Amino acid sequence: MPRKKPPSRRAIERSAESDPRELRTPAPTTGECSQFAATASFAPYSKHKKHPSAYKLQPYEGQDEDPTYCDDHAKFGPEDMTRANDLLKRGILAGLWGDKLAKGNPSLLWTIDDNGWIYEARITNPGYGGYHAYPVLKNEAIARKVLARYREHVENAPTEKLQTALTNALDRYS
Amino acid sequence: MTGSAFSIGARWPTHAADGARDVAQLSLWAHGESLTRLIDLEAKEERDYFRSSAVSMALWIADNWWRLRYESLRDGRFPDANWRLHHELTSAPGGSLWPPLMFNSTGERVLIAPIFGRPVQDGSVRFLSPDVHSISGGEFEAGVDNFFGAVLGACAKAQDAKALETVVAELRTERKDENLAAWRTLEARLGYNPDRAPQRLIEAFDELEKSVGEDGVNEAAAAVSGVHSAEVLANAIAASKGSELAIELDVVKSISRLRIKSAAAPPWQLGEEAAYQLREQQNVPDGPLRSKAFSALFAATPTMLSSPAAVKNLAYSTRLRDRGNKHKVALQSVNVRDRRFELACVLGDAIWANSDFGLVSKAKTDRQKFQRAFAQNLLVPYDDLKQQLKTSDPTNEDIDRCAVTFHVNAGVIRRLLILKKVIRQETLEEQLEAA
């Protein structure tokens, strides 16, 4: 059968909620990472909390869904919220950026907690660097790619904390 | 849910406002079985659906349609992240509990199976693990088309509906034009997303197709993906041409292909049937296939089959028609026992496809599964194995002993016993081989 190259697929804008999960390749430079880490911020979203009131959040008002929950799945409790911004910056500095942009911000980011849980952060306010996040479950293939890039980052700039997170994540997602 | 072999159900309790995210009750069904049954431990309920955005799921399917329909597993190992991202539904946009299902093409069919790895035990919602289901390519396409139609109908103004409409329209155009479809199909088989395969790679396969035919290219692409895959095939062809091992495959001419052509049974069963036919028609005595009788099937001598050295670093074994009824063969294995199995696969391949070229790989296509089952049953007829085993509950020692008797790897005996349900399928890979 003769093969004919199809016209390229058109890039129609879609929301971050439908963006394919792929890491940006090549990884962002150290300068880009530092710059973005200084401006990006985290704010919790009640959709990904089984018990939003425990986090002092209003109950989720959208339709019933089956999301992944920070508390129910990853046991990331209200007391952990103070660490959330640092975790977001950890992922940004490690170059764990998605390959799609929303008004100049990566639509997706990933980070790895000290206990090895990987979180995916999704842009909440495109253009303003605001993100919310939810856990990546053990059976999600993206975890392998995130771990591979994070391992490179830790090997290049090892610290005890980052190394611990890597070891725990390799164990959790093995 | 429906009478069709495969369907994706979507029900929207509330329609999404303009530009808002839709939330549907989504369910997947094959042959009447729910593939998305789950237990909600906290609500103390079981249900056949999960709740997420139908548009997001439809976009993931549309983005990956060619790979879901045509890309096979390359071997029995845990697939890499690149394969999994485009075949496992848990790779759809994050933050939702997607069912742990994968779509794996075997060529003409698509298998829907649980994903590799242990089930997730976190959280209060747990999916139950369904059986492996086999559906035809046409049934897959019809089920997905109906789903696209339902989502576009119900969510025309929802968030991302425009993007979905565009991808589905592009997909339709590509599928309708057989030349465009041929490109996308090969691209997918080689492990590339749409527009990602280098043009030079596809053109290299176009050139190679003149020597090995479309089926040969398809099997080669299923066996080795990526940018070097055409080079690998070219090397394998060169190895066949330069091989000193020339065999005849005339014995396969008497084997009926009717049931193979109509896919009347799973490939492993068709392979078994063909092996029995061949043994009977060639008056091969019961029991282990001795070297002399085995060689005779190829119009060769035992020395001929065991002496030429295998070609190093071949990704797969190949046969290529030479002059007259001779086929030149390049084998991977050095070990005589494993070469026997490869040669039996070559014979099986010639039964499956009456072609001038064939290859033997570990890929999970129907053609490769047929070859393996044929070789297993040619070398180890099940009735003879039963007599040797003398037990319905064989130990590893029993299996090793029989492997020596039949001059095969112990894995061959084990797989046969799994297919015959004497020993339990323990791994997903074993279930996929038997599907």
Coordinates of C-alpha atoms in Angstrom, one line a residue:
Chain A
M1 CA 0.0 0.0 0.0
P2 CA 1.6 3.3 -1.0
R3 CA 2.0 5.6 2.0
K4 CA 1.2 9.3 1.8
K5 CA 2.2 11.7 4.5
P6 CA -0.9 13.1 6.2
P7 CA -1.2 16.8 6.7
S8 CA 0.1 17.7 10.2
R9 CA -2.4 17.6 13.0
R10 CA -3.6 21.1 13.9
A11 CA -2.7 22.4 17.4
I12 CA -6.0 23.4 18.8
E13 CA -5.8 25.0 22.2
R14 CA -7.2 22.9 25.0
S15 CA -7.5 23.3 28.7
A16 CA -4.8 22.0 31.0
E17 CA -7.4 19.4 32.1
S18 CA -7.1 17.7 28.8
D19 CA -3.4 18.2 28.1
P20 CA -1.4 15.1 27.3
R21 CA 1.0 14.2 30.1
E22 CA 4.5 14.6 28.7
L23 CA 7.7 16.2 30.1
R24 CA 9.2 19.1 28.3
T25 CA 12.2 17.9 26.3
P26 CA 14.8 19.1 26.5
A27 CA 14.5 20.0 30.1
P28 CA 14.3 23.7 31.0
T29 CA 17.7 25.4 31.8
T30 CA 18.8 26.1 35.3
G31 CA 18.1 29.8 34.7
E32 CA 14.6 29.2 33.5
C33 CA 13.9 27.0 36.5
S34 CA 15.2 29.5 39.1
Q35 CA 13.3 32.4 37.5
F36 CA 10.0 30.5 37.4
A37 CA 10.4 29.0 40.9
A38 CA 10.6 32.6 42.2
T39 CA 7.1 33.5 40.9
A40 CA 5.1 30.2 40.9
S41 CA 2.8 29.5 43.8
F42 CA 0.5 26.9 45.1
A43 CA -3.1 27.1 46.3
P44 CA -5.1 24.0 47.3
Y45 CA -8.3 22.9 45.5
S46 CA -11.1 21.3 47.4
K47 CA -11.8 18.9 44.5
H48 CA -8.7 16.9 45.4
K49 CA -9.5 16.8 49.1
K50 CA -11.7 14.1 50.4
H51 CA -12.3 16.2 53.5
P52 CA -11.9 19.9 52.4
S53 CA -13.1 21.3 55.7
A54 CA -10.1 19.8 57.4
Y55 CA -8.0 22.1 55.2
K56 CA -10.3 25.0 55.9
L57 CA -11.6 24.9 52.3
Q58 CA -15.1 25.3 51.1
P59 CA -16.7 22.0 50.0
Y60 CA -16.2 21.2 46.3
E61 CA -19.2 22.5 44.5
G62 CA -18.8 20.8 41.1
Q63 CA -20.5 17.6 40.1
D64 CA -19.6 14.3 41.7
E65 CA -16.3 12.9 40.3
D66 CA -13.8 10.2 41.2
P67 CA -10.7 12.3 41.5
T68 CA -7.4 11.4 43.2
Y69 CA -7.3 12.9 46.7
C70 CA -4.3 14.3 48.6
D71 CA -5.7 13.1 51.9
D72 CA -7.4 9.8 50.9
H73 CA -4.7 8.6 48.6
A74 CA -1.4 10.2 49.7
K75 CA -2.2 11.1 53.3
F76 CA -1.1 14.6 52.6
G77 CA -2.9 16.2 55.5
P78 CA -3.7 19.8 56.5
E79 CA -0.5 19.9 58.6
D80 CA 1.5 19.3 55.4
M81 CA 0.1 22.3 53.6
T82 CA 2.9 24.6 54.9
R83 CA 5.3 22.5 52.8
A84 CA 3.3 22.7 49.6
N85 CA 4.9 25.8 48.1
D86 CA 8.4 24.4 48.8
L87 CA 7.4 21.1 47.1
L88 CA 6.2 23.0 44.1
K89 CA 9.5 24.8 43.8
R90 CA 11.4 21.6 44.2
G91 CA 9.7 20.2 41.1
I92 CA 10.2 23.4 39.2
L93 CA 13.9 23.5 40.1
A94 CA 14.2 19.8 39.1
G95 CA 12.9 20.6 35.6
L96 CA 9.8 18.6 36.0
W97 CA 7.8 20.7 33.6
G98 CA 5.1 19.6 31.2
D99 CA 5.6 20.3 27.5
K100 CA 2.5 22.4 27.0
L101 CA 2.2 26.1 27.9
A102 CA -0.8 28.0 29.2
K103 CA -0.2 31.8 28.7
G104 CA 3.5 31.2 29.1
N105 CA 3.3 28.9 32.1
P106 CA 3.8 25.2 31.9
S107 CA 0.3 23.7 32.1
L108 CA 1.6 20.8 34.2
L109 CA 4.4 20.4 36.7
W110 CA 5.4 17.5 38.9
T111 CA 7.2 17.2 42.2
I112 CA 8.3 14.5 44.6
D113 CA 7.7 14.6 48.3
D114 CA 10.2 13.4 51.0
N115 CA 8.1 10.2 51.5
G116 CA 8.3 9.4 47.8
W117 CA 4.8 10.5 46.7
I118 CA 4.8 12.2 43.3
Y119 CA 2.3 15.1 42.8
E120 CA 1.1 16.5 39.5
A121 CA 0.4 20.2 39.6
R122 CA -1.9 21.8 37.1
I123 CA -2.1 25.4 36.3
T124 CA -5.0 27.2 38.0
N125 CA -4.3 30.8 36.9
P126 CA -2.6 30.7 33.5
G127 CA -0.2 33.6 33.2
Y128 CA 0.1 34.1 37.0
G129 CA 1.9 30.9 37.8
G130 CA -0.7 29.6 40.3
Y131 CA -1.1 25.8 40.6
H132 CA -3.1 23.2 42.5
A133 CA -2.0 19.6 42.8
Y134 CA -3.0 16.0 43.3
P135 CA -1.2 12.7 43.8
V136 CA 0.1 10.5 41.0
L137 CA -0.9 6.9 41.7
K138 CA 1.5 4.0 41.5
N139 CA 0.0 2.7 38.3
E140 CA 0.4 5.9 36.3
A141 CA 3.1 5.6 33.6
I142 CA 4.1 9.3 33.9
A143 CA 5.7 8.4 37.3
R144 CA 8.5 6.6 35.4
K145 CA 9.3 9.6 33.3
V146 CA 9.2 12.0 36.2
L147 CA 11.4 9.7 38.3
A148 CA 14.0 9.4 35.5
R149 CA 14.3 13.1 35.2
Y150 CA 14.3 13.7 38.9
R151 CA 17.1 11.1 39.3
E152 CA 19.2 13.1 36.8
H153 CA 18.6 16.3 38.8
V154 CA 19.5 14.7 42.1
E155 CA 22.7 13.1 40.7
N156 CA 23.8 16.6 39.4
A157 CA 22.9 18.4 42.6
P158 CA 22.7 15.9 45.4
T159 CA 21.4 16.9 48.8
E160 CA 20.3 14.5 51.5
K161 CA 16.7 15.6 51.3
L162 CA 16.4 15.2 47.6
Q163 CA 18.1 11.9 47.7
T164 CA 15.7 10.6 50.4
A165 CA 12.8 11.7 48.3
L166 CA 14.3 9.9 45.3
T167 CA 14.9 6.7 47.2
N168 CA 11.4 6.6 48.6
A169 CA 9.9 7.4 45.3
L170 CA 11.8 4.6 43.6
D171 CA 10.5 2.3 46.2
R172 CA 6.9 3.5 46.1
Y173 CA 6.6 3.4 42.3
S174 CA 8.6 0.2 41.7
Chain B
M1 CA -24.8 -3.1 28.6
T2 CA -25.2 -3.5 24.8
G3 CA -25.1 -6.4 22.3
S4 CA -21.9 -5.2 20.7
A5 CA -18.5 -6.7 21.5
F6 CA -17.1 -3.5 22.8
S7 CA -18.7 -0.2 23.9
I8 CA -17.9 2.8 26.0
G9 CA -20.9 4.1 27.9
A10 CA -21.3 7.7 28.8
R11 CA -24.1 9.3 30.8
W12 CA -24.2 12.9 31.9
P13 CA -26.3 13.4 35.1
T14 CA -26.1 17.2 34.4
H15 CA -25.1 18.8 31.1
A16 CA -22.1 21.0 31.3
A17 CA -22.6 24.7 31.0
D18 CA -21.1 26.4 28.0
G19 CA -17.3 26.2 28.2
A20 CA -17.4 24.2 31.5
R21 CA -15.9 20.8 32.1
D22 CA -18.3 17.9 31.6
V23 CA -18.6 15.1 34.1
A24 CA -20.0 11.8 32.9
Q25 CA -20.6 8.4 34.3
L26 CA -18.2 6.4 32.1
S27 CA -18.1 2.7 31.6
L28 CA -16.3 0.3 29.3
W29 CA -17.8 -3.0 28.3
A30 CA -16.5 -6.0 26.3
H31 CA -18.6 -9.1 25.5
G32 CA -21.2 -8.0 28.1
E33 CA -18.6 -7.8 30.9
S34 CA -18.0 -4.5 32.7
L35 CA -14.4 -3.5 32.5
T36 CA -14.9 -0.7 34.9
R37 CA -16.6 -2.3 37.9
L38 CA -15.4 -0.7 41.1
I39 CA -15.9 -0.8 44.8
D40 CA -16.3 2.4 46.8
L41 CA -15.3 1.3 50.3
E42 CA -16.5 4.4 52.0
A43 CA -19.9 4.6 50.2
K44 CA -20.2 0.8 50.6
E45 CA -21.3 0.4 47.0
E46 CA -20.3 -1.3 43.8
R47 CA -20.8 0.3 40.5
D48 CA -20.0 -0.3 36.8
Y49 CA -19.0 3.3 36.1
F50 CA -16.5 5.9 37.2
R51 CA -17.0 9.7 37.0
S52 CA -14.8 12.0 35.0
S53 CA -14.8 14.1 31.9
A54 CA -15.9 12.2 28.8
V55 CA -14.3 14.9 26.7
S56 CA -10.9 14.5 28.3
M57 CA -11.1 10.7 27.9
A58 CA -12.3 11.0 24.3
L59 CA -9.4 13.3 23.6
W60 CA -6.9 10.8 25.0
I61 CA -8.4 8.1 22.9
A62 CA -8.4 10.2 19.8
D63 CA -4.8 11.4 20.3
N64 CA -3.7 7.8 20.7
W65 CA -6.2 6.1 18.3
W66 CA -3.6 4.8 15.8
R67 CA -1.4 3.4 18.5
L68 CA -4.2 1.8 20.4
R69 CA -5.5 0.2 17.2
Y70 CA -2.2 -1.0 15.7
E71 CA 0.8 -1.0 18.1
S72 CA 1.6 -4.3 19.8
L73 CA 3.6 -5.2 22.8
R74 CA 7.1 -5.9 21.6
D75 CA 7.7 -8.8 24.0
G76 CA 6.5 -10.2 27.3
R77 CA 8.4 -7.8 29.5
F78 CA 6.9 -4.9 31.5
P79 CA 6.4 -2.2 28.8
D80 CA 8.4 1.1 28.9
A81 CA 6.8 4.4 29.9
N82 CA 6.6 5.6 26.3
W83 CA 4.4 2.6 25.4
R84 CA 2.3 2.8 28.6
L85 CA 1.6 6.5 28.2
H86 CA -0.2 5.8 24.9
H87 CA -1.9 2.5 25.8
E88 CA -2.9 2.6 29.4
L89 CA -6.0 4.5 30.3
T90 CA -4.4 5.6 33.6
S91 CA -2.2 7.9 31.4
A92 CA -5.2 10.0 30.5
P93 CA -5.1 13.5 32.1
G94 CA -4.2 13.4 35.7
G95 CA -6.2 14.0 38.8
S96 CA -8.9 11.4 37.9
L97 CA -9.2 7.8 38.9
W98 CA -9.0 6.2 35.5
P99 CA -9.6 2.4 35.2
P100 CA -6.4 0.4 35.1
L101 CA -6.9 -0.9 31.5
M102 CA -4.7 -1.1 28.5
F103 CA -5.4 -1.5 24.8
N104 CA -2.9 -3.7 23.0
S105 CA -3.1 -4.5 19.3
T106 CA -2.3 -8.0 18.0
G107 CA -2.6 -6.9 14.4
E108 CA -6.2 -7.6 13.3
R109 CA -7.4 -7.6 16.9
V110 CA -7.2 -5.4 19.9
L111 CA -6.9 -6.9 23.4
I112 CA -8.3 -5.0 26.3
A113 CA -6.6 -6.1 29.5
P114 CA -5.7 -5.0 33.0
I115 CA -2.4 -3.0 33.1
F116 CA 0.8 -4.5 34.2
G117 CA 1.8 -4.3 37.9
R118 CA 0.0 -4.7 41.1
P119 CA -3.4 -3.0 41.7
V120 CA -3.4 0.3 43.6
Q121 CA -4.4 -0.2 47.2
D122 CA -4.5 3.5 48.2
G123 CA -7.8 5.4 48.6
S124 CA -11.3 4.2 49.1
V125 CA -12.3 3.5 45.5
R126 CA -10.8 0.3 44.0
F127 CA -11.3 -1.0 40.5
L128 CA -11.9 -4.8 40.1
S129 CA -9.6 -6.5 37.7
P130 CA -11.5 -7.8 34.6
D131 CA -10.5 -10.7 32.3
V132 CA -8.5 -10.1 29.1
H133 CA -10.9 -9.5 26.2
S134 CA -10.2 -9.9 22.6
I135 CA -12.1 -7.8 20.1
S136 CA -11.7 -7.4 16.3
G137 CA -10.2 -4.2 15.0
G138 CA -13.6 -3.3 13.5
E139 CA -15.3 -3.8 16.8
F140 CA -12.8 -1.5 18.5
E141 CA -13.3 1.1 15.8
A142 CA -17.1 0.9 16.0
G143 CA -17.1 1.1 19.8
V144 CA -14.8 4.2 19.8
D145 CA -16.7 5.9 17.0
N146 CA -20.0 5.5 18.8
F147 CA -18.3 7.0 21.9
F148 CA -17.0 10.0 20.0
G149 CA -20.4 10.5 18.5
A150 CA -22.1 10.5 21.9
V151 CA -19.6 12.8 23.4
L152 CA -19.6 15.3 20.6
G153 CA -23.4 15.2 20.6
A154 CA -23.9 15.8 24.3
C155 CA -20.9 18.1 25.0
A156 CA -20.8 20.3 21.9
K157 CA -20.3 23.4 24.0
A158 CA -18.4 21.9 26.9
Q159 CA -14.8 22.7 27.7
D160 CA -12.4 21.3 25.1
A161 CA -15.2 20.1 22.8
K162 CA -13.7 22.1 19.9
A163 CA -10.3 20.4 20.3
L164 CA -12.1 17.0 20.4
E165 CA -14.1 17.8 17.3
T166 CA -10.9 18.8 15.4
V167 CA -8.9 15.7 16.3
V168 CA -11.9 13.4 15.5
A169 CA -12.3 15.1 12.1
E170 CA -8.6 14.8 11.4
L171 CA -8.7 11.1 12.4
R172 CA -11.7 10.5 10.2
T173 CA -9.9 12.0 7.2
E174 CA -6.8 9.9 7.9
R175 CA -8.8 6.7 8.2
K176 CA -10.9 7.3 5.1
D177 CA -7.9 7.7 2.8
E178 CA -6.0 4.4 2.6
N179 CA -2.7 6.0 1.7
L180 CA -2.8 8.4 4.6
A181 CA -4.0 5.5 6.8
A182 CA -1.1 3.4 5.7
W183 CA 1.3 6.1 6.9
R184 CA -0.4 6.5 10.2
T185 CA -0.6 2.7 10.7
L186 CA 3.1 2.2 10.2
E187 CA 4.0 5.2 12.3
A188 CA 1.9 3.8 15.1
R189 CA 3.3 0.3 14.8
L190 CA 6.8 1.9 15.1
G191 CA 5.8 3.5 18.4
Y192 CA 5.3 7.1 17.2
N193 CA 2.5 9.5 17.8
P194 CA 1.0 11.2 14.8
D195 CA 3.5 13.5 13.0
R196 CA 6.4 12.2 15.1
A197 CA 7.9 9.5 12.9
P198 CA 10.8 10.8 10.8
Q199 CA 9.8 10.9 7.1
R200 CA 13.1 9.2 6.2
L201 CA 12.2 6.2 8.4
I202 CA 8.8 5.7 6.7
E203 CA 10.5 6.0 3.3
A204 CA 13.1 3.5 4.3
F205 CA 10.4 1.0 5.1
D206 CA 8.7 1.8 1.8
E207 CA 11.8 0.7 0.1
L208 CA 12.2 -2.4 2.3
E209 CA 8.6 -3.3 1.6
K210 CA 9.6 -4.1 -2.0
S211 CA 11.7 -7.1 -0.6
V212 CA 9.6 -8.2 2.3
G213 CA 6.0 -7.2 1.5
E214 CA 3.6 -5.2 3.7
D215 CA 3.1 -8.0 6.2
G216 CA 6.9 -8.3 6.6
V217 CA 7.2 -4.6 7.3
N218 CA 4.3 -4.8 9.8
E219 CA 5.9 -7.7 11.7
A220 CA 9.3 -6.0 11.7
A221 CA 7.7 -2.7 13.0
A222 CA 5.9 -4.7 15.7
A223 CA 9.2 -6.3 16.8
V224 CA 11.5 -3.3 16.9
S225 CA 10.4 0.3 17.3
G226 CA 12.1 3.6 16.9
V227 CA 14.5 5.4 14.6
H228 CA 16.8 2.4 13.9
S229 CA 14.0 -0.1 13.1
A230 CA 14.5 0.1 9.3
E231 CA 18.2 -0.5 9.7
V232 CA 17.5 -3.5 11.9
L233 CA 15.3 -5.0 9.2
A234 CA 17.8 -4.2 6.5
N235 CA 20.5 -6.0 8.5
A236 CA 18.2 -9.0 9.1
I237 CA 17.5 -9.3 5.4
A238 CA 21.2 -9.1 4.6
A239 CA 21.8 -11.8 7.2
S240 CA 19.3 -14.1 5.6
K241 CA 20.8 -13.5 2.2
G242 CA 24.2 -14.3 3.5
S243 CA 23.2 -17.3 5.5
E244 CA 24.5 -20.7 4.7
L245 CA 21.4 -22.3 6.0
A246 CA 19.0 -23.0 3.2
I247 CA 15.8 -25.0 3.9
E248 CA 12.7 -26.1 2.1
L249 CA 9.3 -25.5 3.5
D250 CA 7.2 -27.5 1.1
V251 CA 5.7 -29.6 3.9
V252 CA 3.5 -26.6 4.8
K253 CA 1.7 -26.7 1.5
S254 CA -0.6 -29.5 2.6
I255 CA -1.8 -27.6 5.7
S256 CA -5.2 -26.0 5.5
R257 CA -5.2 -22.3 6.1
L258 CA -9.0 -21.9 6.1
R259 CA -9.4 -21.6 9.9
I260 CA -6.4 -19.3 10.1
K261 CA -7.7 -17.0 7.4
S262 CA -11.1 -16.7 9.1
A263 CA -9.5 -16.3 12.6
A264 CA -11.7 -19.2 13.7
A265 CA -10.0 -19.5 17.1
P266 CA -7.3 -17.8 19.2
P267 CA -3.8 -18.0 17.6
W268 CA -2.5 -20.4 20.2
Q269 CA -5.3 -22.8 19.3
L270 CA -4.8 -22.5 15.6
G271 CA -1.1 -23.1 16.1
E272 CA -1.8 -26.3 18.0
E273 CA -4.2 -27.5 15.3
A274 CA -1.6 -26.8 12.5
A275 CA 1.1 -28.7 14.4
Y276 CA -1.1 -31.7 14.8
Q277 CA -2.1 -31.6 11.1
L278 CA 1.6 -31.4 10.1
R279 CA 2.6 -34.3 12.4
E280 CA -0.2 -36.5 11.0
Q281 CA 0.4 -35.6 7.4
Q282 CA 4.1 -36.2 7.6
N283 CA 3.7 -39.4 9.6
V284 CA 5.8 -38.1 12.4
P285 CA 5.9 -40.8 15.1
D286 CA 4.4 -39.9 18.5
G287 CA 6.6 -38.6 21.2
P288 CA 9.7 -36.3 21.1
L289 CA 10.6 -35.1 17.6
R290 CA 14.0 -36.7 16.9
S291 CA 16.6 -34.7 15.0
K292 CA 16.4 -36.8 11.9
A293 CA 12.6 -36.5 11.6
F294 CA 12.8 -32.8 12.5
S295 CA 15.4 -32.2 9.8
A296 CA 13.3 -34.1 7.3
L297 CA 10.6 -31.5 7.6
F298 CA 13.0 -29.0 6.1
A299 CA 14.5 -31.4 3.6
A300 CA 17.7 -31.0 5.5
T301 CA 20.0 -33.1 7.6
P302 CA 20.6 -32.7 11.3
T303 CA 24.1 -31.5 10.6
M304 CA 22.8 -28.8 8.3
L305 CA 20.4 -27.5 10.9
S306 CA 22.9 -27.4 13.7
S307 CA 26.2 -26.5 12.1
P308 CA 25.9 -23.0 10.6
A309 CA 26.6 -20.4 13.3
A310 CA 23.8 -18.0 14.2
V311 CA 24.2 -14.4 13.2
K312 CA 25.2 -12.3 16.2
N313 CA 23.1 -9.4 17.5
L314 CA 20.0 -10.1 15.3
A315 CA 16.9 -8.5 16.8
Y316 CA 14.8 -11.3 15.3
S317 CA 15.2 -14.3 13.0
T318 CA 14.3 -14.2 9.4
R319 CA 13.6 -16.4 6.4
L320 CA 13.8 -15.2 2.8
R321 CA 12.9 -17.1 -0.3
D322 CA 16.0 -17.9 -2.3
R323 CA 16.1 -19.9 -5.6
G324 CA 13.3 -22.3 -6.3
N325 CA 11.7 -23.6 -3.2
K326 CA 14.7 -22.8 -1.0
H327 CA 14.5 -20.3 1.9
K328 CA 17.5 -18.8 3.5
V329 CA 17.3 -18.5 7.2
A330 CA 19.2 -16.3 9.7
L331 CA 18.7 -17.5 13.3
Q332 CA 19.4 -15.7 16.6
S333 CA 20.2 -18.7 18.8
V334 CA 23.5 -20.4 19.1
N335 CA 22.2 -23.2 21.3
V336 CA 21.0 -26.2 19.2
R337 CA 18.0 -26.7 21.4
D338 CA 16.8 -23.1 20.9
R339 CA 17.6 -23.2 17.2
R340 CA 15.2 -26.1 16.9
F341 CA 12.4 -24.0 18.4
E342 CA 13.2 -21.1 16.2
L343 CA 13.2 -23.3 13.1
A344 CA 9.8 -24.7 14.2
C345 CA 8.6 -21.1 14.4
V346 CA 9.9 -20.5 10.9
L347 CA 7.8 -23.5 9.7
G348 CA 4.8 -22.1 11.6
D349 CA 5.3 -18.7 10.0
A350 CA 5.3 -20.3 6.6
I351 CA 1.9 -21.9 7.4
W352 CA 0.5 -18.6 8.7
A353 CA 1.6 -16.6 5.6
N354 CA 2.4 -18.2 2.3
S355 CA 5.0 -15.5 1.7
D356 CA 8.6 -15.1 0.6
F357 CA 9.6 -13.4 3.8
G358 CA 8.9 -14.1 7.5
L359 CA 10.4 -13.2 10.8
V360 CA 10.4 -14.8 14.2
S361 CA 10.2 -12.3 17.1
K362 CA 8.9 -12.1 20.7
A363 CA 6.2 -9.6 19.7
K364 CA 2.6 -10.2 20.9
T365 CA 1.1 -10.1 17.4
D366 CA -1.3 -12.9 16.3
R367 CA 1.3 -14.1 13.8
Q368 CA 4.0 -14.5 16.4
K369 CA 1.7 -16.1 18.9
F370 CA 0.6 -18.6 16.2
Q371 CA 4.3 -19.5 15.5
R372 CA 5.1 -20.0 19.1
A373 CA 2.1 -22.2 19.7
F374 CA 2.8 -24.2 16.5
A375 CA 6.4 -24.7 17.6
Q376 CA 5.4 -25.7 21.1
N377 CA 3.0 -28.3 19.9
L378 CA 5.1 -29.6 17.0
L379 CA 8.0 -30.3 19.4
V380 CA 5.9 -31.2 22.4
P381 CA 2.5 -32.7 21.5
Y382 CA 0.3 -32.3 24.5
D383 CA -0.9 -36.0 24.6
D384 CA 2.7 -37.1 24.6
L385 CA 3.6 -34.6 27.3
K386 CA 0.7 -35.9 29.5
Q387 CA 2.1 -39.4 29.2
Q388 CA 5.6 -38.2 30.2
L389 CA 4.4 -36.1 33.1
K390 CA 2.3 -38.8 34.7
T391 CA 0.7 -36.2 37.0
S392 CA -1.9 -33.5 36.9
D393 CA 0.0 -31.3 39.3
P394 CA 3.5 -31.1 37.8
T395 CA 6.5 -29.7 39.8
N396 CA 9.3 -27.7 38.4
E397 CA 11.4 -30.9 38.5
D398 CA 8.8 -32.7 36.4
I399 CA 8.8 -29.8 33.9
D400 CA 12.6 -29.8 33.7
R401 CA 12.7 -33.5 33.1
C402 CA 10.2 -33.3 30.3
A403 CA 12.1 -30.4 28.7
V404 CA 15.1 -32.6 28.5
T405 CA 13.0 -35.5 27.0
F406 CA 11.5 -33.2 24.3
H407 CA 14.7 -31.3 23.8
V408 CA 13.2 -27.9 24.4
N409 CA 13.6 -25.1 27.0
A410 CA 11.6 -25.7 30.2
G411 CA 9.7 -22.5 29.4
V412 CA 8.1 -24.2 26.3
I413 CA 6.7 -27.0 28.6
R414 CA 5.5 -24.5 31.1
R415 CA 3.7 -22.3 28.5
L416 CA 2.0 -25.4 27.0
L417 CA 0.8 -26.4 30.4
I418 CA -0.6 -22.9 31.0
L419 CA -2.4 -22.9 27.7
K420 CA -3.9 -26.3 28.6
K421 CA -4.9 -24.9 32.0
V422 CA -2.9 -27.6 33.8
I423 CA -1.0 -24.9 35.6
R424 CA -2.4 -21.5 36.5
Q425 CA -1.7 -18.3 34.5
E426 CA 0.3 -16.4 37.1
T427 CA 1.3 -13.3 35.1
L428 CA -0.5 -10.9 32.8
E429 CA 2.0 -11.8 30.1
E430 CA 0.8 -15.4 30.2
Q431 CA -2.8 -14.3 30.0
L432 CA -2.0 -12.1 27.0
E433 CA -0.2 -15.0 25.2
A434 CA -3.3 -17.1 25.7
A435 CA -5.7 -14.5 24.4

